[in-house]
Tab-separated table of N, CA and C in Angstrom:
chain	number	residue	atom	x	y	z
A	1	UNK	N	12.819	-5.166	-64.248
A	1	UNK	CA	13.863	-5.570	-65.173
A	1	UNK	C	13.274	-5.619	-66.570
A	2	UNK	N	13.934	-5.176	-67.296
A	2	UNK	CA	13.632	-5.201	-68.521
A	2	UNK	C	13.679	-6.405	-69.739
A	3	UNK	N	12.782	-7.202	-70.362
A	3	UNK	CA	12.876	-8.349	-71.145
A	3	UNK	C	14.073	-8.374	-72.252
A	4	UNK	N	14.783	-9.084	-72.373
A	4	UNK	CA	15.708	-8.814	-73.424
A	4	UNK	C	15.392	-9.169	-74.773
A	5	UNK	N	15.514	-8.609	-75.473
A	5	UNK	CA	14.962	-9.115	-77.300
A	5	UNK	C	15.877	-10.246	-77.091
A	6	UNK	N	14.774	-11.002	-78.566
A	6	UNK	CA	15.753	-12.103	-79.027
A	6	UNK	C	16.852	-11.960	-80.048
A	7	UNK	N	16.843	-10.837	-80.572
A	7	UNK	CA	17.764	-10.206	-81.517
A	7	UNK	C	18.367	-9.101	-81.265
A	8	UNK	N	19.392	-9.399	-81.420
A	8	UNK	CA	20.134	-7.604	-81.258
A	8	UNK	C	20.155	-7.171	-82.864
A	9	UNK	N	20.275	-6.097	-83.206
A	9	UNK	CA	20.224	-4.822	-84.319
A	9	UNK	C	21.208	-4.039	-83.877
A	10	UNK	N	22.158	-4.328	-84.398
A	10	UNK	CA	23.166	-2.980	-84.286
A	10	UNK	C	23.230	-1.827	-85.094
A	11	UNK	N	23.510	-0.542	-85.041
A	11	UNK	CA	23.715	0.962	-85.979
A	11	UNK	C	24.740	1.400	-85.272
A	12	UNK	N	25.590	2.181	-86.329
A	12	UNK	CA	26.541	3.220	-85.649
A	12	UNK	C	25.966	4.949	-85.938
A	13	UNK	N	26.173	5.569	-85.339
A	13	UNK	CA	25.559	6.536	-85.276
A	13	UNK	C	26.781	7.755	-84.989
A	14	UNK	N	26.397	9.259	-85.481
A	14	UNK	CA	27.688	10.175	-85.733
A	14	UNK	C	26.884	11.044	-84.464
A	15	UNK	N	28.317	11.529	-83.781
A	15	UNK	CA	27.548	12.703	-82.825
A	15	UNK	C	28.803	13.685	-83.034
A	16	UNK	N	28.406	14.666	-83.844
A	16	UNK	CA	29.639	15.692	-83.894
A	16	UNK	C	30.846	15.030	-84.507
A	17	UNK	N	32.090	14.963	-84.146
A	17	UNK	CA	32.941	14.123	-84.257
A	17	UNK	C	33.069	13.270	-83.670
A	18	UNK	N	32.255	12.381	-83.535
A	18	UNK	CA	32.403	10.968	-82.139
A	18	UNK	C	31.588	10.286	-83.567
A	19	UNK	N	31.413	8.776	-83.216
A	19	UNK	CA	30.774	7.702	-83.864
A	19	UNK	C	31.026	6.786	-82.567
A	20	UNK	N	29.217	6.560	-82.411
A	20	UNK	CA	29.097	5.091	-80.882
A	20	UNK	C	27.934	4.330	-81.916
A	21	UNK	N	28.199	3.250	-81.651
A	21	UNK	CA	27.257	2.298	-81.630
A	21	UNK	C	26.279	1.950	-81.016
A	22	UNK	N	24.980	1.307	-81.006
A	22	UNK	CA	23.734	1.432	-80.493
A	22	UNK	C	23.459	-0.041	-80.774
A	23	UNK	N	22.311	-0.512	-80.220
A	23	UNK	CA	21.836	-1.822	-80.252
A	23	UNK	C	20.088	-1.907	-80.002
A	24	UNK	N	19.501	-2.757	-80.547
A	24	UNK	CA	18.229	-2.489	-80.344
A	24	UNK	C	17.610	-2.638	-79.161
A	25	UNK	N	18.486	-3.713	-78.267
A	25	UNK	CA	18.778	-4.220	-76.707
A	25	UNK	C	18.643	-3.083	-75.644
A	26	UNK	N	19.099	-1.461	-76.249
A	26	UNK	CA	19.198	-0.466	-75.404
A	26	UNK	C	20.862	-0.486	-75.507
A	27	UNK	N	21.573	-1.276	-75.418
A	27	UNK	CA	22.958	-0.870	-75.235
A	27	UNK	C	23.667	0.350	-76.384
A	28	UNK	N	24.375	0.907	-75.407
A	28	UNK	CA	25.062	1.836	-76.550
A	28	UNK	C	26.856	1.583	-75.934
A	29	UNK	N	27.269	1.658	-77.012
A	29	UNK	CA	29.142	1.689	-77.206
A	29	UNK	C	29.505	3.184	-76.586
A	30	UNK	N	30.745	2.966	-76.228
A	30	UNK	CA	31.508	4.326	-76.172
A	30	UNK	C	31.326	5.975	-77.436
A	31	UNK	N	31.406	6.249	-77.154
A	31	UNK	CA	31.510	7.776	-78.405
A	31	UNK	C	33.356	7.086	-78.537
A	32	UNK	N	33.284	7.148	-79.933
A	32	UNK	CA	34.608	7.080	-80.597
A	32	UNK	C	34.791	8.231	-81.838
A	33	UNK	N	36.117	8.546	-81.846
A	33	UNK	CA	36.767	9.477	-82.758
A	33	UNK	C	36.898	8.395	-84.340
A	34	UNK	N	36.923	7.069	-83.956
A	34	UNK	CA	37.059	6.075	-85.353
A	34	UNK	C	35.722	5.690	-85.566
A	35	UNK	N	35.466	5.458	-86.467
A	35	UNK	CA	33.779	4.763	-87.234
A	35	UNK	C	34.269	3.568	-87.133
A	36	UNK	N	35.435	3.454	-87.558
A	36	UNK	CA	35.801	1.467	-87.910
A	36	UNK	C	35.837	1.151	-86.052
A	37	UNK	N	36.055	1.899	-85.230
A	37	UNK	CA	36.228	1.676	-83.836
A	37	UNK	C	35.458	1.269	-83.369
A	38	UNK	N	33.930	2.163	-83.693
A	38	UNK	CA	32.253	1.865	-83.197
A	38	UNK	C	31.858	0.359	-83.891
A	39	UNK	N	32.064	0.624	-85.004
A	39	UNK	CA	31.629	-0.389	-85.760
A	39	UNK	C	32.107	-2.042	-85.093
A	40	UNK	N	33.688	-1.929	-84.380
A	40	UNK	CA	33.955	-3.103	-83.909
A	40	UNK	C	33.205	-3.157	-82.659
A	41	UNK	N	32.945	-2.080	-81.962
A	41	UNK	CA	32.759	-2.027	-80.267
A	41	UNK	C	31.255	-3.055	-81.215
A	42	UNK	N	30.147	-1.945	-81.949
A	42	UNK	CA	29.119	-3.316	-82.373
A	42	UNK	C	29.348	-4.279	-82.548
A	43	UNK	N	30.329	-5.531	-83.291
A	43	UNK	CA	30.428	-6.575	-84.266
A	43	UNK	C	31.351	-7.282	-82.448
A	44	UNK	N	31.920	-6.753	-81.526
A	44	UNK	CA	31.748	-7.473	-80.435
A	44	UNK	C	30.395	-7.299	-79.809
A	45	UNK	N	29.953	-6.452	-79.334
A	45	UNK	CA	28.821	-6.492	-79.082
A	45	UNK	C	27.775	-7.982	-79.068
A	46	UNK	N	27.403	-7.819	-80.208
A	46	UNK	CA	27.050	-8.884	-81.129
A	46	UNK	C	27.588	-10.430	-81.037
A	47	UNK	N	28.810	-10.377	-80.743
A	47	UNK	CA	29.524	-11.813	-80.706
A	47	UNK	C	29.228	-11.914	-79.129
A	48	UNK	N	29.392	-11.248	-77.975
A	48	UNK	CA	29.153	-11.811	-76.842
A	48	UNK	C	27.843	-11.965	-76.047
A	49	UNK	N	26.703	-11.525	-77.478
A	49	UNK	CA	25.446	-11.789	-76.921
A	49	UNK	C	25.223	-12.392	-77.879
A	50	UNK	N	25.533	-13.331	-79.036
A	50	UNK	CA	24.678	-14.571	-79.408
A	50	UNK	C	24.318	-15.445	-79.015
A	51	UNK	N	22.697	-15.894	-79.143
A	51	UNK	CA	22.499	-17.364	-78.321
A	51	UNK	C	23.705	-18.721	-78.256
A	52	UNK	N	23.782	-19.018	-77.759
A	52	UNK	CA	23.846	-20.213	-77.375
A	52	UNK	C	23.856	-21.145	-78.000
A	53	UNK	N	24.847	-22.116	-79.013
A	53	UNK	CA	24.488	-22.897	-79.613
A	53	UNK	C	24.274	-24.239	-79.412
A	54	UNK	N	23.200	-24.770	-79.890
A	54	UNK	CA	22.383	-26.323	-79.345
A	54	UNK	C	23.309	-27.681	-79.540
């Protein structure tokens, strides 16, 4: 199993006409036809893996 960072890093990234999102975690988003699409699939991403607050 692989250790999970303590931080995720998100990028969106262009493939042809698609835009997916990536994470430093290894996760990657769907290929999307919208940038603002990838960009949300990241910014959830992100919200359902923040720690935990104390």
């Amino acid at each position: 199993m692989h250790a999970q960072a303590s931080s995720h890093a998100t990028t969106t990234t262009e493939r042809g006409a698609f835009a997916l999102a990536r994470c430093s975690c290894g996760w990657t988003g769907p290929a999307r036809r919208s940038r603002d699409r990838a960009r949300t699939d990241a910014a959830d991403h992100l919200r359902t893996n923040a720690p935990a607050e104390a």
